[in-house]
Amino acid sequence: MDPILKAPHLRRGDTVGVVSPSWGGAALFPHRVEAAIRQLGDLGLHVKMAAHALTNQGYVAASARQRAADINAMFGDSEVRAIICTIGGDHCNQVLPHIDFKTVRRNPKVWMGFSDVTVLNIALWQECRLVTFNGPMLLTDFAEHPRMLDYTQDYFMRTLMSNKPVGRVSPSPEWTEEFLDWGKRQDLARPRLKNAGGTWTWLKPGRARGQLVGGCLESMLHLRGTRFWPDWQDCILFIETSEEKPSPARVDSWLTDFDLMGVLEQLRGIVVGRSMRYSNEEKRQLRAILVERTKKYSYPIVTDLDFGHTAPQFILPLGVEAQIDTYEEYFGIVEAAVR
């Protein structure tokens, strides 16, 4: 098996490249782009926009070849130390045939996003053994008003601006899923309303250690049957659902697919992000489904963690060792994600 590739950790003064591998939302909300650039500047980072990062062609930013060319250019650019996506969408899969994986292997860099970017996070990990990052994006997180949420910023710095393991990940004391209309600039009127947090759900007991692999459940399904479908052996699977809120019945069917494909039996544990827009009853149903689908297996499961489509979020590095100990209520990233 090829060696794992880790990017150098970020330092103040480094340049971050920005791409739009799926939807062209950055073209529609320039005030969010400006706010995110200011936030990255406050962290000591410069920003370099890809050629089509700020374009829009309907439901995609540009053609598949143009979006892939942006990614290839950023990996090949010696000035760029990290690549952050503007936002997700539903068409990252279109760029896969056009990615220059040889250039990626020669130039390991931080690559980060979530939601539909899951497709590329997993593909780059599986094809190149590059540690990729399920984490904040330009429009959704760095552009938070009036500034990036402290918890998100803290884990960004701990994960990417240090070459030490993050260690224990603690629950955020508050969270939000409120959407203030970006088009009407409601997001500039006030900060989003927060709910009390501070707790996760330790759903099934046990201890486990394994490589993190996963992302947005719906987006992950684009890779079934392709060469980019990951090797799940001895992994800790992390999953979350999108703002489209697939029904508990739909999630049940997808997890059944995972079981039929032999994925669930290979795992060492599962961690689940906080579900967006679900009622308490629907969240109870989702937890019951997880228990039912994994009843043949004895590994631990933890739910309601701070990653995915709610905010704030910590970063999950694909390919890096994590540890679960439900008896100590411990979840931690025990290996450095960057070098």
GROMACS .gro file of C-alpha atoms in nm:
model
  339
    1MET     CA    1   0.000   0.000   0.000
    2ASP     CA    2   0.123   0.350  -0.083
    3PRO     CA    3   0.251   0.562   0.206
    4ILE     CA    4   0.018   0.816   0.364
    5LEU     CA    5   0.082   1.172   0.248
    6LYS     CA    6   0.049   1.460   0.493
    7ALA     CA    7   0.069   1.828   0.408
    8PRO     CA    8   0.299   2.065   0.595
    9HIS     CA    9   0.117   2.250   0.869
   10LEU     CA   10   0.005   2.604   0.800
   11ARG     CA   11   0.194   2.905   0.929
   12ARG     CA   12   0.108   3.273   0.943
   13GLY     CA   13   0.199   3.428   0.611
   14ASP     CA   14   0.103   3.119   0.408
   15THR     CA   15  -0.127   3.142   0.106
   16VAL     CA   16  -0.458   2.958   0.090
   17GLY     CA   17  -0.604   2.875  -0.250
   18VAL     CA   18  -0.981   2.888  -0.295
   19VAL     CA   19  -1.177   2.670  -0.540
   20SER     CA   20  -1.542   2.605  -0.623
   21PRO     CA   21  -1.548   2.237  -0.722
   22SER     CA   22  -1.927   2.212  -0.734
   23TRP     CA   23  -2.184   2.494  -0.695
   24GLY     CA   24  -2.098   2.852  -0.790
   25GLY     CA   25  -2.246   3.013  -0.480
   26ALA     CA   26  -1.947   3.240  -0.428
   27ALA     CA   27  -2.049   3.439  -0.735
   28LEU     CA   28  -2.390   3.510  -0.582
   29PHE     CA   29  -2.282   3.625  -0.236
   30PRO     CA   30  -1.974   3.848  -0.270
   31HIS     CA   31  -2.024   3.989   0.082
   32ARG     CA   32  -1.969   3.638   0.221
   33VAL     CA   33  -1.648   3.601   0.018
   34GLU     CA   34  -1.520   3.937   0.144
   35ALA     CA   35  -1.597   3.846   0.506
   36ALA     CA   36  -1.419   3.511   0.472
   37ILE     CA   37  -1.110   3.673   0.320
   38ARG     CA   38  -1.098   3.915   0.614
   39GLN     CA   39  -1.127   3.625   0.858
   40LEU     CA   40  -0.846   3.432   0.693
   41GLY     CA   41  -0.640   3.750   0.701
   42ASP     CA   42  -0.700   3.776   1.075
   43LEU     CA   43  -0.549   3.427   1.102
   44GLY     CA   44  -0.242   3.553   0.916
   45LEU     CA   45  -0.327   3.379   0.588
   46HIS     CA   46  -0.330   3.522   0.237
   47VAL     CA   47  -0.594   3.419  -0.015
   48LYS     CA   48  -0.554   3.328  -0.383
   49MET     CA   49  -0.870   3.270  -0.586
   50ALA     CA   50  -0.877   3.004  -0.857
   51ALA     CA   51  -0.982   3.113  -1.204
   52HIS     CA   52  -1.340   2.989  -1.161
   53ALA     CA   53  -1.382   3.021  -0.785
   54LEU     CA   54  -1.611   3.321  -0.831
   55THR     CA   55  -1.802   3.217  -1.145
   56ASN     CA   56  -2.146   3.064  -1.177
   57GLN     CA   57  -2.308   2.856  -1.451
   58GLY     CA   58  -2.645   2.760  -1.306
   59TYR     CA   59  -2.607   2.473  -1.060
   60VAL     CA   60  -2.229   2.455  -1.105
   61ALA     CA   61  -1.950   2.711  -1.089
   62ALA     CA   62  -1.809   2.621  -1.432
   63SER     CA   63  -1.764   2.320  -1.659
   64ALA     CA   64  -1.625   2.002  -1.507
   65ARG     CA   65  -1.295   2.051  -1.691
   66GLN     CA   66  -1.265   2.411  -1.572
   67ARG     CA   67  -1.338   2.320  -1.210
   68ALA     CA   68  -1.086   2.035  -1.225
   69ALA     CA   69  -0.830   2.262  -1.390
   70ASP     CA   70  -0.864   2.498  -1.093
   71ILE     CA   71  -0.795   2.213  -0.853
   72ASN     CA   72  -0.497   2.092  -1.058
   73ALA     CA   73  -0.358   2.445  -1.077
   74MET     CA   74  -0.383   2.497  -0.702
   75PHE     CA   75  -0.206   2.170  -0.627
   76GLY     CA   76   0.064   2.263  -0.878
   77ASP     CA   77   0.109   2.620  -0.749
   78SER     CA   78   0.416   2.636  -0.524
   79GLU     CA   79   0.283   2.950  -0.354
   80VAL     CA   80  -0.032   2.777  -0.229
   81ARG     CA   81  -0.005   2.577   0.095
   82ALA     CA   82  -0.372   2.485   0.147
   83ILE     CA   83  -0.686   2.461  -0.067
   84ILE     CA   84  -1.025   2.548   0.081
   85CYS     CA   85  -1.356   2.506  -0.102
   86THR     CA   86  -1.609   2.787  -0.117
   87ILE     CA   87  -1.915   2.566  -0.067
   88GLY     CA   88  -2.056   2.226  -0.161
   89GLY     CA   89  -2.337   2.145  -0.405
   90ASP     CA   90  -2.405   1.814  -0.579
   91HIS     CA   91  -2.159   1.783  -0.868
   92CYS     CA   92  -1.808   1.730  -0.734
   93ASN     CA   93  -1.831   1.385  -0.894
   94GLN     CA   94  -1.809   1.547  -1.239
   95VAL     CA   95  -1.452   1.665  -1.185
   96LEU     CA   96  -1.309   1.325  -1.087
   97PRO     CA   97  -1.217   1.212  -1.442
   98HIS     CA   98  -1.017   1.532  -1.492
   99ILE     CA   99  -0.812   1.547  -1.171
  100ASP     CA  100  -0.436   1.519  -1.219
  101PHE     CA  101  -0.366   1.279  -0.935
  102LYS     CA  102   0.007   1.268  -1.018
  103THR     CA  103   0.030   1.641  -0.943
  104VAL     CA  104  -0.161   1.589  -0.619
  105ARG     CA  105   0.081   1.315  -0.510
  106ARG     CA  106   0.383   1.531  -0.587
  107ASN     CA  107   0.244   1.829  -0.395
  108PRO     CA  108   0.063   1.720  -0.079
  109LYS     CA  109  -0.137   2.012   0.057
  110VAL     CA  110  -0.422   2.073   0.296
  111TRP     CA  111  -0.748   2.010   0.109
  112MET     CA  112  -1.064   2.098   0.302
  113GLY     CA  113  -1.441   2.110   0.271
  114PHE     CA  114  -1.751   1.915   0.367
  115SER     CA  115  -2.096   1.830   0.228
  116ASP     CA  116  -2.055   1.748  -0.146
  117VAL     CA  117  -1.679   1.801  -0.110
  118THR     CA  118  -1.692   1.462   0.066
  119VAL     CA  119  -1.663   1.314  -0.285
  120LEU     CA  120  -1.323   1.475  -0.336
  121ASN     CA  121  -1.208   1.426   0.022
  122ILE     CA  122  -1.254   1.053  -0.015
  123ALA     CA  123  -1.128   1.032  -0.374
  124LEU     CA  124  -0.803   1.214  -0.294
  125TRP     CA  125  -0.754   0.993   0.012
  126GLN     CA  126  -0.827   0.670  -0.172
  127GLU     CA  127  -0.639   0.751  -0.492
  128CYS     CA  128  -0.338   0.938  -0.348
  129ARG     CA  129  -0.336   0.845   0.022
  130LEU     CA  130  -0.347   1.220   0.090
  131VAL     CA  131  -0.487   1.312   0.431
  132THR     CA  132  -0.783   1.538   0.350
  133PHE     CA  133  -1.001   1.740   0.584
  134ASN     CA  134  -1.374   1.738   0.649
  135GLY     CA  135  -1.403   2.091   0.781
  136PRO     CA  136  -1.504   2.454   0.737
  137MET     CA  137  -1.559   2.617   0.401
  138LEU     CA  138  -1.534   2.975   0.283
  139LEU     CA  139  -1.901   3.075   0.259
  140THR     CA  140  -2.042   2.861   0.536
  141ASP     CA  141  -1.789   2.905   0.816
  142PHE     CA  142  -1.516   3.159   0.751
  143ALA     CA  143  -1.786   3.413   0.653
  144GLU     CA  144  -1.984   3.376   0.976
  145HIS     CA  145  -2.113   3.714   1.102
  146PRO     CA  146  -1.970   3.903   1.279
  147ARG     CA  147  -1.671   3.663   1.279
  148MET     CA  148  -1.587   3.296   1.260
  149LEU     CA  149  -1.723   3.102   1.560
  150ASP     CA  150  -1.460   3.053   1.830
  151TYR     CA  151  -1.497   2.674   1.842
  152THR     CA  152  -1.450   2.639   1.463
  153GLN     CA  153  -1.151   2.871   1.465
  154ASP     CA  154  -0.993   2.692   1.760
  155TYR     CA  155  -1.009   2.351   1.591
  156PHE     CA  156  -0.890   2.499   1.261
  157MET     CA  157  -0.580   2.627   1.436
  158ARG     CA  158  -0.528   2.313   1.647
  159THR     CA  159  -0.566   2.082   1.346
  160LEU     CA  160  -0.393   2.272   1.065
  161MET     CA  161  -0.167   2.535   1.221
  162SER     CA  162   0.008   2.290   1.453
  163ASN     CA  163   0.190   1.964   1.380
  164LYS     CA  164   0.078   1.805   1.707
  165PRO     CA  165  -0.221   1.570   1.747
  166VAL     CA  166  -0.545   1.746   1.839
  167GLY     CA  167  -0.609   1.492   2.115
  168ARG     CA  168  -0.941   1.504   2.298
  169VAL     CA  169  -1.221   1.679   2.111
  170SER     CA  170  -1.470   1.846   2.343
  171PRO     CA  171  -1.835   1.931   2.267
  172SER     CA  172  -1.911   2.289   2.180
  173PRO     CA  173  -2.106   2.472   2.453
  174GLU     CA  174  -2.346   2.606   2.188
  175TRP     CA  175  -2.455   2.537   1.832
  176THR     CA  176  -2.682   2.674   1.560
  177GLU     CA  177  -2.863   2.560   1.249
  178GLU     CA  178  -3.043   2.891   1.188
  179PHE     CA  179  -3.025   3.018   0.831
  180LEU     CA  180  -3.038   3.392   0.774
  181ASP     CA  181  -3.100   3.455   0.404
  182TRP     CA  182  -2.769   3.543   0.236
  183GLY     CA  183  -2.944   3.678  -0.073
  184LYS     CA  184  -3.138   3.930   0.136
  185ARG     CA  185  -2.828   3.995   0.349
  186GLN     CA  186  -3.015   3.893   0.662
  187ASP     CA  187  -2.687   3.731   0.768
  188LEU     CA  188  -2.539   4.080   0.818
  189ALA     CA  189  -2.818   4.197   1.049
  190ARG     CA  190  -2.723   3.993   1.356
  191PRO     CA  191  -2.538   3.680   1.470
  192ARG     CA  192  -2.728   3.354   1.434
  193LEU     CA  193  -2.928   3.236   1.735
  194LYS     CA  194  -2.752   2.965   1.936
  195ASN     CA  195  -2.882   2.658   2.118
  196ALA     CA  196  -2.723   2.516   2.430
  197GLY     CA  197  -2.477   2.235   2.351
  198GLY     CA  198  -2.209   2.068   2.552
  199THR     CA  199  -2.329   1.709   2.526
  200TRP     CA  200  -2.293   1.422   2.281
  201THR     CA  201  -2.486   1.094   2.279
  202TRP     CA  202  -2.278   0.787   2.366
  203LEU     CA  203  -2.508   0.550   2.184
  204LYS     CA  204  -2.331   0.211   2.197
  205PRO     CA  205  -2.056   0.128   2.446
  206GLY     CA  206  -1.703   0.027   2.367
  207ARG     CA  207  -1.348   0.130   2.291
  208ALA     CA  208  -1.198   0.161   1.945
  209ARG     CA  209  -0.909   0.306   1.749
  210GLY     CA  210  -0.888   0.338   1.373
  211GLN     CA  211  -0.842   0.563   1.070
  212LEU     CA  212  -1.115   0.819   1.013
  213VAL     CA  213  -1.299   0.790   0.681
  214GLY     CA  214  -1.635   0.939   0.588
  215GLY     CA  215  -1.831   1.258   0.531
  216CYS     CA  216  -2.178   1.359   0.419
  217LEU     CA  217  -2.379   1.041   0.380
  218GLU     CA  218  -2.571   1.145   0.068
  219SER     CA  219  -2.259   1.265  -0.111
  220MET     CA  220  -2.060   0.956  -0.020
  221LEU     CA  221  -2.308   0.745  -0.215
  222HIS     CA  222  -2.188   0.902  -0.543
  223LEU     CA  223  -1.873   0.690  -0.510
  224ARG     CA  224  -2.035   0.347  -0.485
  225GLY     CA  225  -1.914   0.122  -0.765
  226THR     CA  226  -1.623   0.351  -0.857
  227ARG     CA  227  -1.253   0.304  -0.800
  228PHE     CA  228  -1.274   0.583  -0.541
  229TRP     CA  229  -1.494   0.386  -0.300
  230PRO     CA  230  -1.272   0.363   0.009
  231ASP     CA  231  -1.119   0.068   0.188
  232TRP     CA  232  -1.318   0.048   0.513
  233GLN     CA  233  -1.116  -0.219   0.693
  234ASP     CA  234  -1.063  -0.124   1.060
  235CYS     CA  235  -1.181   0.235   1.003
  236ILE     CA  236  -1.387   0.464   1.219
  237LEU     CA  237  -1.669   0.577   0.992
  238PHE     CA  238  -1.793   0.933   1.037
  239ILE     CA  239  -2.121   1.040   0.878
  240GLU     CA  240  -2.365   1.329   0.881
  241THR     CA  241  -2.664   1.437   0.673
  242SER     CA  242  -2.718   1.755   0.474
  243GLU     CA  243  -2.956   2.049   0.505
  244GLU     CA  244  -3.191   1.861   0.272
  245LYS     CA  245  -3.280   1.644   0.574
  246PRO     CA  246  -3.324   1.295   0.428
  247SER     CA  247  -3.596   1.113   0.616
  248PRO     CA  248  -3.508   0.855   0.882
  249ALA     CA  249  -3.652   0.595   0.642
  250ARG     CA  250  -3.410   0.705   0.371
  251VAL     CA  251  -3.115   0.698   0.610
  252ASP     CA  252  -3.223   0.348   0.717
  253SER     CA  253  -3.218   0.231   0.355
  254TRP     CA  254  -2.869   0.375   0.299
  255LEU     CA  255  -2.729   0.213   0.612
  256THR     CA  256  -2.884  -0.114   0.496
  257ASP     CA  257  -2.694  -0.070   0.168
  258PHE     CA  258  -2.375  -0.022   0.368
  259ASP     CA  259  -2.443  -0.342   0.557
  260LEU     CA  260  -2.521  -0.539   0.241
  261MET     CA  261  -2.195  -0.415   0.087
  262GLY     CA  262  -2.002  -0.541   0.388
  263VAL     CA  263  -1.899  -0.195   0.506
  264LEU     CA  264  -2.046  -0.206   0.855
  265GLU     CA  265  -1.883  -0.536   0.947
  266GLN     CA  266  -1.536  -0.398   0.869
  267LEU     CA  267  -1.557  -0.096   1.098
  268ARG     CA  268  -1.416  -0.034   1.442
  269GLY     CA  269  -1.661   0.240   1.533
  270ILE     CA  270  -1.899   0.509   1.407
  271VAL     CA  271  -1.925   0.878   1.491
  272VAL     CA  272  -2.221   1.081   1.370
  273GLY     CA  273  -2.252   1.457   1.325
  274ARG     CA  274  -2.542   1.658   1.464
  275SER     CA  275  -2.842   1.612   1.236
  276MET     CA  276  -2.968   1.935   1.080
  277ARG     CA  277  -3.339   2.031   1.087
  278TYR     CA  278  -3.462   1.712   1.252
  279SER     CA  279  -3.714   1.716   1.534
  280ASN     CA  280  -3.627   1.548   1.862
  281GLU     CA  281  -3.849   1.257   1.764
  282GLU     CA  282  -3.675   1.221   1.428
  283LYS     CA  283  -3.338   1.230   1.602
  284ARG     CA  284  -3.460   0.952   1.832
  285GLN     CA  285  -3.559   0.751   1.524
  286LEU     CA  286  -3.217   0.803   1.366
  287ARG     CA  287  -3.043   0.678   1.680
  288ALA     CA  288  -3.271   0.373   1.693
  289ILE     CA  289  -3.190   0.299   1.328
  290LEU     CA  290  -2.816   0.313   1.399
  291VAL     CA  291  -2.855   0.066   1.684
  292GLU     CA  292  -3.071  -0.167   1.475
  293ARG     CA  293  -2.844  -0.165   1.168
  294THR     CA  294  -2.534  -0.240   1.380
  295LYS     CA  295  -2.685  -0.489   1.625
  296LYS     CA  296  -2.459  -0.765   1.484
  297TYR     CA  297  -2.149  -0.562   1.571
  298SER     CA  298  -2.002  -0.467   1.906
  299TYR     CA  299  -1.818  -0.145   1.826
  300PRO     CA  300  -1.893   0.193   1.986
  301ILE     CA  301  -2.116   0.461   1.832
  302VAL     CA  302  -2.127   0.828   1.931
  303THR     CA  303  -2.380   1.074   1.786
  304ASP     CA  304  -2.460   1.448   1.786
  305LEU     CA  305  -2.096   1.550   1.742
  306ASP     CA  306  -2.002   1.901   1.628
  307PHE     CA  307  -1.927   1.847   1.259
  308GLY     CA  308  -2.120   1.874   0.935
  309HIS     CA  309  -2.400   2.110   0.840
  310THR     CA  310  -2.467   2.267   1.178
  311ALA     CA  311  -2.222   2.513   1.333
  312PRO     CA  312  -1.968   2.531   1.484
  313GLN     CA  313  -1.760   2.234   1.376
  314PHE     CA  314  -1.431   2.063   1.445
  315ILE     CA  315  -1.221   1.912   1.166
  316LEU     CA  316  -1.205   1.541   1.085
  317PRO     CA  317  -0.889   1.441   0.894
  318LEU     CA  318  -0.943   1.143   0.664
  319GLY     CA  319  -0.678   0.875   0.706
  320VAL     CA  320  -0.571   0.983   1.054
  321GLU     CA  321  -0.607   0.771   1.369
  322ALA     CA  322  -0.886   0.855   1.611
  323GLN     CA  323  -0.995   0.692   1.934
  324ILE     CA  324  -1.333   0.634   2.100
  325ASP     CA  325  -1.382   0.536   2.463
  326THR     CA  326  -1.747   0.563   2.561
  327TYR     CA  327  -1.675   0.460   2.921
  328GLU     CA  328  -1.461   0.772   2.963
  329GLU     CA  329  -1.680   0.974   2.723
  330TYR     CA  330  -1.371   1.032   2.513
  331PHE     CA  331  -1.338   1.102   2.143
  332GLY     CA  332  -0.998   1.217   2.024
  333ILE     CA  333  -0.776   1.253   1.719
  334VAL     CA  334  -0.460   1.084   1.841
  335GLU     CA  335  -0.233   1.130   1.539
  336ALA     CA  336  -0.102   1.453   1.390
  337ALA     CA  337  -0.291   1.535   1.070
  338VAL     CA  338  -0.016   1.752   0.920
  339ARG     CA  339   0.362   1.740   0.931
   0.00000   0.00000   0.00000
